[in-house]
Short mmCIF file of C-alpha atoms and ligand atoms in Angstrom, two decimals:
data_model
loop_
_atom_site.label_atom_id
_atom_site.label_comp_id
_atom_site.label_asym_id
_atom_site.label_seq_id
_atom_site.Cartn_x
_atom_site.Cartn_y
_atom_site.Cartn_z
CA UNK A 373 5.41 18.48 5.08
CA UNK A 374 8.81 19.60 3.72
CA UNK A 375 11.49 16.79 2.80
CA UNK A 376 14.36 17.27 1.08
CA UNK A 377 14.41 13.90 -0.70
CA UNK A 378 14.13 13.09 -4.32
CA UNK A 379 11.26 10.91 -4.12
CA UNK A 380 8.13 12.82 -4.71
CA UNK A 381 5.67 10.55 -6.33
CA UNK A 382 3.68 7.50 -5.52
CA UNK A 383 1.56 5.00 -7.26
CA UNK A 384 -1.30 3.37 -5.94
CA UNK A 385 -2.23 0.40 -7.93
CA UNK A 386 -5.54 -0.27 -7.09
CA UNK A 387 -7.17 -1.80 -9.82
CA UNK A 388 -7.53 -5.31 -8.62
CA UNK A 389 -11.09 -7.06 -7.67
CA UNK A 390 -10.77 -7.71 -3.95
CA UNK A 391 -12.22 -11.54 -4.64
CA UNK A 392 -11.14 -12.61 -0.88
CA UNK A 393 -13.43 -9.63 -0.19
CA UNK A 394 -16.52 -11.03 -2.00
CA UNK A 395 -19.19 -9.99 -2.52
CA UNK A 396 -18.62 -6.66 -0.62
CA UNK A 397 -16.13 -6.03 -3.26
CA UNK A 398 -18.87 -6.15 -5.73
CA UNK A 399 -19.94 -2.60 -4.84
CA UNK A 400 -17.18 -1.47 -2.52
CA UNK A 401 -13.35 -1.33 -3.58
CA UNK A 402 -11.62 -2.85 -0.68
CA UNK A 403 -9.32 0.39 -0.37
CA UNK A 404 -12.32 2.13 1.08
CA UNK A 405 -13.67 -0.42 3.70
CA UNK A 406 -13.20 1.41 6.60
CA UNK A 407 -10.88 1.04 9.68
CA UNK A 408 -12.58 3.11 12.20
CA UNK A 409 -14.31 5.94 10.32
CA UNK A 410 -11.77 6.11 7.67
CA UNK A 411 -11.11 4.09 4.27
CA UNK A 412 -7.93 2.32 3.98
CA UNK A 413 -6.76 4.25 1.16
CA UNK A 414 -6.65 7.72 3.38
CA UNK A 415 -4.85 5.82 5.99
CA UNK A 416 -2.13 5.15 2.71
CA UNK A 417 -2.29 8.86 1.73
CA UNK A 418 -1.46 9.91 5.20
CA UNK A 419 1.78 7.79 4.97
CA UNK A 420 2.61 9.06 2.35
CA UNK A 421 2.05 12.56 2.99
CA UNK A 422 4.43 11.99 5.95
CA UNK A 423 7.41 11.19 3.83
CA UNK A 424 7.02 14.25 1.56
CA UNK A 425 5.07 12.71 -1.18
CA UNK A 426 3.60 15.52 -3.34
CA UNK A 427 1.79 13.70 -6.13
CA UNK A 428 -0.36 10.31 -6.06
CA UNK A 429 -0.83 8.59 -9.04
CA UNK A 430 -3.90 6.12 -8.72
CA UNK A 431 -4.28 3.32 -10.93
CA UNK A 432 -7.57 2.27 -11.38
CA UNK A 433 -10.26 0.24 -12.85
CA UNK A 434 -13.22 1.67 -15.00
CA UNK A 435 -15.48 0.09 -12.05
CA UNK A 436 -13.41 2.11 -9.07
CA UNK A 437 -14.10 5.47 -9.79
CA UNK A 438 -15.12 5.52 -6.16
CA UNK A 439 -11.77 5.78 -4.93
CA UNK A 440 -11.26 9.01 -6.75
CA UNK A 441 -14.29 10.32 -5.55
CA UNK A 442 -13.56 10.10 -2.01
CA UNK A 443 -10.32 12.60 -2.39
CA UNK A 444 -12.70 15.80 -4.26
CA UNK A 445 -14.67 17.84 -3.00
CA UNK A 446 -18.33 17.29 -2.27
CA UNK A 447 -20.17 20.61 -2.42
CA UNK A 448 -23.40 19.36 -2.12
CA UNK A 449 -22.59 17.30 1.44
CA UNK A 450 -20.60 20.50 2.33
CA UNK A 451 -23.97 22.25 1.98
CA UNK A 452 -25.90 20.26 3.98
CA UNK A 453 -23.68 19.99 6.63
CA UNK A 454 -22.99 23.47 7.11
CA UNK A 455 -27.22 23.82 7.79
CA UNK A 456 -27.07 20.96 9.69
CA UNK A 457 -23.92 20.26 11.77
CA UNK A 458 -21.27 22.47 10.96
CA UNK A 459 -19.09 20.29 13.52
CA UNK A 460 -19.08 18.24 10.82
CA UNK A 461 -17.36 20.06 8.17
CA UNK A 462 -13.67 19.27 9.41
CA UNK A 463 -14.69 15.79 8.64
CA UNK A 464 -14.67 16.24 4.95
CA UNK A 465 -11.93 19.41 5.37
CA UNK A 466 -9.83 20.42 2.51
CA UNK A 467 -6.70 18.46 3.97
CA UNK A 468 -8.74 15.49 2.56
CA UNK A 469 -8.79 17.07 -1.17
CA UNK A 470 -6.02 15.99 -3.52
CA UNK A 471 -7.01 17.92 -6.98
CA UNK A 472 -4.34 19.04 -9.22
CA UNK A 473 -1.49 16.52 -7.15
CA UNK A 474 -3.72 13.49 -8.00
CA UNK A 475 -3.57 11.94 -11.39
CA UNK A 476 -5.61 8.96 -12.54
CA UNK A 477 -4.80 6.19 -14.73
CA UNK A 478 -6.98 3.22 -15.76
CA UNK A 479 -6.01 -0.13 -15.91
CA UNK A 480 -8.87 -1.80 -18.35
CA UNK A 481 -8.37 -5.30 -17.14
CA UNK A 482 -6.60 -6.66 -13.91
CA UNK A 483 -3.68 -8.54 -15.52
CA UNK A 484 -1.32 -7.81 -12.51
CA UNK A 485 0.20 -5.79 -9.90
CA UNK A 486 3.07 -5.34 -13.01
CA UNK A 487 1.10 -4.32 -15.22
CA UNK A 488 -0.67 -2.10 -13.06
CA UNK A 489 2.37 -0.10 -12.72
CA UNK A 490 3.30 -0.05 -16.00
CA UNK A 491 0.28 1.61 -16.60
CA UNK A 492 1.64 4.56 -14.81
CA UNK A 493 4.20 4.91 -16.87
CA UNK A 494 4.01 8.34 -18.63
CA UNK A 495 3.74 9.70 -15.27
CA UNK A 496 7.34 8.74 -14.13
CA UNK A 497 10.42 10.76 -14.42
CA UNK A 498 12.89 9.48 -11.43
CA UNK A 499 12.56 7.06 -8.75
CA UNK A 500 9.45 6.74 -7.05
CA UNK A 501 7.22 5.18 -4.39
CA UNK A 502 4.66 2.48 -4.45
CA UNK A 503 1.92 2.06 -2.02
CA UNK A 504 -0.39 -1.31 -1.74
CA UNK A 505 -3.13 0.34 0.55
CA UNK A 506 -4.37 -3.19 1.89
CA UNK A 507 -1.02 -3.44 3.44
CA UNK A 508 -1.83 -1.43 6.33
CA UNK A 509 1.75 -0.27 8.59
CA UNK A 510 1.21 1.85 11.63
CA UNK A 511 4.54 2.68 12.44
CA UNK A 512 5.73 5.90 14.61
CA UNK A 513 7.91 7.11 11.55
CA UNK A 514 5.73 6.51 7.87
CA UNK A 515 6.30 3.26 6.79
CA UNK A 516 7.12 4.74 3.09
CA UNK A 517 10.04 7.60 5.06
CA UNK A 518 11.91 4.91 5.97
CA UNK A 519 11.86 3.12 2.82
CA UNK A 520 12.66 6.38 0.93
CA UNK A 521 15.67 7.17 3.93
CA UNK A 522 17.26 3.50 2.35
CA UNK A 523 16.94 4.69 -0.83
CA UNK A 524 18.76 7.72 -0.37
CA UNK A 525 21.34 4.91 1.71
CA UNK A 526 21.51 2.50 -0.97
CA UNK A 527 20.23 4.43 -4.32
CA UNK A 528 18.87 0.93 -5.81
CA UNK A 529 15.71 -0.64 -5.87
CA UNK A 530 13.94 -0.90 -2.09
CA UNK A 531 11.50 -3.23 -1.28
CA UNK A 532 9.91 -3.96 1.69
CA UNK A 533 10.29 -7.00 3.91
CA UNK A 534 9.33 -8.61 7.15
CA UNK A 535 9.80 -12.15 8.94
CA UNK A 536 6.59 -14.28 8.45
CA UNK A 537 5.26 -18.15 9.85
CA UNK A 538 6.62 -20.59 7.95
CA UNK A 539 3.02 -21.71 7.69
CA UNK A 540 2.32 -18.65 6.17
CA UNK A 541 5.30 -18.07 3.40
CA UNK A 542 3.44 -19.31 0.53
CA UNK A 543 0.93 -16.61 0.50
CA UNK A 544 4.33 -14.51 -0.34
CA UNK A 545 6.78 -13.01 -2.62
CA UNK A 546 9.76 -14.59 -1.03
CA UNK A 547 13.55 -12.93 -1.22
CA UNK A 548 16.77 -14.64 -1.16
CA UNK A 549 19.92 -12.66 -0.21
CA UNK A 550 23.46 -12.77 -0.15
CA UNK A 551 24.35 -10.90 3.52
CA UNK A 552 22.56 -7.95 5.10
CA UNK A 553 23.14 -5.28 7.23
CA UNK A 554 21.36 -3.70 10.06
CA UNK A 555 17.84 -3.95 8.41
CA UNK A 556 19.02 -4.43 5.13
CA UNK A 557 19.10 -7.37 2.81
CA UNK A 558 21.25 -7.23 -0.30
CA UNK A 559 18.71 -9.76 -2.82
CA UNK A 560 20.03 -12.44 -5.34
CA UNK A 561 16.66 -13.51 -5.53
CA UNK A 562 12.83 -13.67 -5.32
CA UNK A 563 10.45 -15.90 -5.72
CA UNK A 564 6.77 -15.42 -5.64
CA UNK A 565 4.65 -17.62 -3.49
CA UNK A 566 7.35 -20.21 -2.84
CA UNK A 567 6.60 -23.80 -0.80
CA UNK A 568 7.37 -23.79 2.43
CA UNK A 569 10.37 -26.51 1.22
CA UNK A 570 11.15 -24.03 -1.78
CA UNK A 571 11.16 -20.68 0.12
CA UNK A 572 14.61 -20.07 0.30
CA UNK A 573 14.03 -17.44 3.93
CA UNK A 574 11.24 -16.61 5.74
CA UNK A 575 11.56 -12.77 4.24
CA UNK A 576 8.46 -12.34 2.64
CA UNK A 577 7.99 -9.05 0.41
CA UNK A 578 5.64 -6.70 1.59
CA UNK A 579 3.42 -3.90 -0.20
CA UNK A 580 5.90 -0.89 -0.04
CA UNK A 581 8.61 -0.32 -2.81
CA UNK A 582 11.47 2.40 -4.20
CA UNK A 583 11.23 1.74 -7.90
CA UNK A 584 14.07 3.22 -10.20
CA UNK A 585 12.02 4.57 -13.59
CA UNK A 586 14.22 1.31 -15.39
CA UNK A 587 11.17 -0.77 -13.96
CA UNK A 588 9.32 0.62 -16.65
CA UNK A 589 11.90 -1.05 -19.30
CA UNK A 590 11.43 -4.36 -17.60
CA UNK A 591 7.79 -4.35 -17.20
CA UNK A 592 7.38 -3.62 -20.64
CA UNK A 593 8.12 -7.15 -21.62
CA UNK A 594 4.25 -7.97 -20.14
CA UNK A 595 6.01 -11.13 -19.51
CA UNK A 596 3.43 -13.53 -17.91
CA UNK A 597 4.35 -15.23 -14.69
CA UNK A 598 2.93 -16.89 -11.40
CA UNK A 599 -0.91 -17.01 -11.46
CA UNK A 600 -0.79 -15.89 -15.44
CA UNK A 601 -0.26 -12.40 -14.28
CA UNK A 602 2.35 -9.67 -14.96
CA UNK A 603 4.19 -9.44 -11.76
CA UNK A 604 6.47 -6.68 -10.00
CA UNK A 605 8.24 -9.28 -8.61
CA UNK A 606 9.62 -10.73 -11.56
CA UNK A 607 10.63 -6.86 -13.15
CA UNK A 608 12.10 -6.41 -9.99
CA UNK A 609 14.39 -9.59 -10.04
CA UNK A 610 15.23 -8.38 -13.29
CA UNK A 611 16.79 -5.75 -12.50
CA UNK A 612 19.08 -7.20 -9.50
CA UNK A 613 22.58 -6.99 -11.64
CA UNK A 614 21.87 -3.76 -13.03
CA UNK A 615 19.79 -1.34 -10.28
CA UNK A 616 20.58 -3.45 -7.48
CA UNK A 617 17.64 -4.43 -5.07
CA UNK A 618 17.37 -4.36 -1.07
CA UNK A 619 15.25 -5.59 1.30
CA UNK A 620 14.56 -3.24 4.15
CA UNK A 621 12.75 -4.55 7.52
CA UNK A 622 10.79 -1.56 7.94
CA UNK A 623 9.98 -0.64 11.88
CA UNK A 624 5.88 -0.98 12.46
CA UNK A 625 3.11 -3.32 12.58
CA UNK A 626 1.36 -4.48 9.67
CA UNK A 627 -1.89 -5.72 8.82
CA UNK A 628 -2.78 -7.63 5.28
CA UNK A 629 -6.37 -5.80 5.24
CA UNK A 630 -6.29 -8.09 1.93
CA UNK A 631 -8.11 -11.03 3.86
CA UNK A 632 -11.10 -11.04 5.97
CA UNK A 633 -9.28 -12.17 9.37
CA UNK A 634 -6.41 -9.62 8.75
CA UNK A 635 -8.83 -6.87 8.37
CA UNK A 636 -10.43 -7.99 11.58
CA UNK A 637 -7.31 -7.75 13.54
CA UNK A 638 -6.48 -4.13 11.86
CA UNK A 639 -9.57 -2.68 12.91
CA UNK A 640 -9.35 -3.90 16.76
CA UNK A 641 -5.49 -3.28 16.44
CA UNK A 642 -6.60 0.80 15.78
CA UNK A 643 -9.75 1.12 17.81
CA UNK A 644 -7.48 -0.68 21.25
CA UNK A 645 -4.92 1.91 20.31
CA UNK A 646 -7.14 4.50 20.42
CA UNK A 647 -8.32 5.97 23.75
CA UNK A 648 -11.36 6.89 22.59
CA UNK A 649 -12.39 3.42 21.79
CA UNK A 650 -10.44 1.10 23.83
CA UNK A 651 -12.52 0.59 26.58
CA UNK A 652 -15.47 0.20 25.15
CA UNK A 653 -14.20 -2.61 23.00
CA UNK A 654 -12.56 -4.44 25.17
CA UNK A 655 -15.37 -4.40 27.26
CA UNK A 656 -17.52 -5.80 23.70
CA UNK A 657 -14.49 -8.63 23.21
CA UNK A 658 -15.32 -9.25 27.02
CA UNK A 659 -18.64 -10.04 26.81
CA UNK A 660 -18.08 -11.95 23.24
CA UNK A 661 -16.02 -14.08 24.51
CA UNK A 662 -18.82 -15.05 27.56
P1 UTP B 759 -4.00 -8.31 -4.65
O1 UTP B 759 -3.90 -9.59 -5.33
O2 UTP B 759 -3.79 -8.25 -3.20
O3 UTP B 759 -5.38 -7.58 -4.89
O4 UTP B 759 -3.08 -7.26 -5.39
P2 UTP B 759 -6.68 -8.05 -5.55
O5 UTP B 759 -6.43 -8.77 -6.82
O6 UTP B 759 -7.53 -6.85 -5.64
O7 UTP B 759 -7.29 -8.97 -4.40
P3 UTP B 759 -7.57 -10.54 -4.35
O8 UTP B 759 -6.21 -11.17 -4.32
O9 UTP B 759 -8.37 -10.86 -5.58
O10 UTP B 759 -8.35 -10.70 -3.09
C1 UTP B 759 -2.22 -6.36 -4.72
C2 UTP B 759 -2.48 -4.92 -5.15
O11 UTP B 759 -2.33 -4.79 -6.55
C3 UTP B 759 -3.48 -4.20 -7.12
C4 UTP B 759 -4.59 -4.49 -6.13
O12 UTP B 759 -5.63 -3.53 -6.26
C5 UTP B 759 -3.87 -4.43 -4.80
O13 UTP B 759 -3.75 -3.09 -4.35
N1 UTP B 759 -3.69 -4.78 -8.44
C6 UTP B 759 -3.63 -6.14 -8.60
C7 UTP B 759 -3.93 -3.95 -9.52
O14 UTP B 759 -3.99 -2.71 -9.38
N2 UTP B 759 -4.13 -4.51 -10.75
C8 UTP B 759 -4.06 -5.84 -10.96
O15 UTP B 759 -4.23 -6.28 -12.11
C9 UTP B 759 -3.82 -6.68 -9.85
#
């Protein structure tokens, strides 16, 4: 797709061990359990191939070569399939095929979504995107075009935000702001997984950012915060009084395929929404529910 934006790379941290997804996680990243027939990592790659993105930069572990795997080309199933079921063949199609736009970069040990990042960092020469793929957004306009549209508003940091339960607002990165606009939030503050007495809105950050390349300065520090990890959250704050950070309510629903139940609810979400398989699982919910 052609865009006319600055913003042409994104960075998939994806080195983390899925432990709310044990023991599937074990052998399976949780970027490639499926919703429908398709892992939640393409589902991010489509989003991003909406808003212009042109290269993907995944960081991974040693262990999740997998991930990579899914985006080359498989001669040997191309092969078979074109014997067996040639249908088949626009199933693994050559719009699924990153090569030279994706470029991979291990993170040895998973000591944070920071650090994860920072990882990427000889890969960065201007503002870019960041993708959490087990934040899934269905939205009619890419979740990550509307994030790079306030960018282009605001030209500061951009970070992603929606309304959550109180009950829920711990689980969270938590922003604080001074007045917003529209859907925009002007931040004085974040804090990551709050109380619900010490959250100071019920904002909660969400997995889509606008970096500026400065993040790299900040998360170069490796300082250690909440949960002894290297956090975005705290870079970000960082840079408030110098970059300038906003909070954009993005238009969409989104699922935290993170957790069991919110995986559960993105997969029935998709297959009701599609017509292929709606009536057949309502009809299965139905008879569940006898
Ligand atoms: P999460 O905390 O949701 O992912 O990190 P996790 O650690 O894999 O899962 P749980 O919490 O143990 O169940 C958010 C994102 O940051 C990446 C994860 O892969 C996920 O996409 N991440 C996290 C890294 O790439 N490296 C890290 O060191 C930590």
């Amino acid at each position: 797709m052609n865009s006319s934006n600055e913003i042409k790379t994104v960075v998939f941290p994806v080195a983390g061990i899925g432990s709310r997804f044990l023991p599937v996680t074990k052998m399976v990243p949780k970027e490639l359990l499926p919703i429908l027939n398709r892992p939640l990592i393409e589902y991010a790659i489509n989003e991003a191939k909406e808003a212009g993105i042109e290269k993907f930069i995944f960081v991974i572990s040693p262990e999740k070569k997998s991930i990579i795997n899914y985006f080359k080309k498989d001669e040997k199933l191309e092969s078979i399939l074109r014997k067996k079921n040639p249908a088949l063949l626009e199933q693994v199609a050559n719009n699924l095929i990153l090569d030279d736009s994706l470029i991979e970069v291990i993170q040895e040990e998973p000591l944070g979504l920071g650090h994860a990042i920072w990882c990427a960092r000889d890969f960065i020469d201007g503002p870019f995107a960041v993708i959490l793929p087990d934040d899934l957004i269905i939205s009619k306009v890419s979740c990550i075009k509307q994030m790079i549209d306030a960018y282009e508003e605001h030209k500061s940091n951009v970070i992603a935000v929606q309304e959550v339960d109180t009950i829920d607002i711990s689980k969270y990165g938590v922003i604080n702001y001074s007045k917003n606009s529209k859907n925009f939030y002007f931040i004085e503050d974040m804090v990551e997984k709050p109380s619900i007495e010490e959250a100071p809105s019920n904002l909660a950050i969400i997995g889509r950012y606008i970096l500026m390349p400065n993040i790299m300065n900040a998360l170069s520090t490796k300082k250690v915060g909440y949960g002894g990890e290297i956090q975005l959250t705290d870079a970000i704050k960082s840079t408030i009084n110098n970059d300038g950070v906003v909070g954009y309510k993005f238009e969409g629903n989104r699922y935290d395929c993170g957790n069991i139940v919110g995986a559960l609810e993105a997969q029935l979400s998709v297959a009701i929404n599609n017509s292929k398989y709606r009536d057949q699982v309502i009809k299965i919910i139905n008879k569940s529910l006898k």
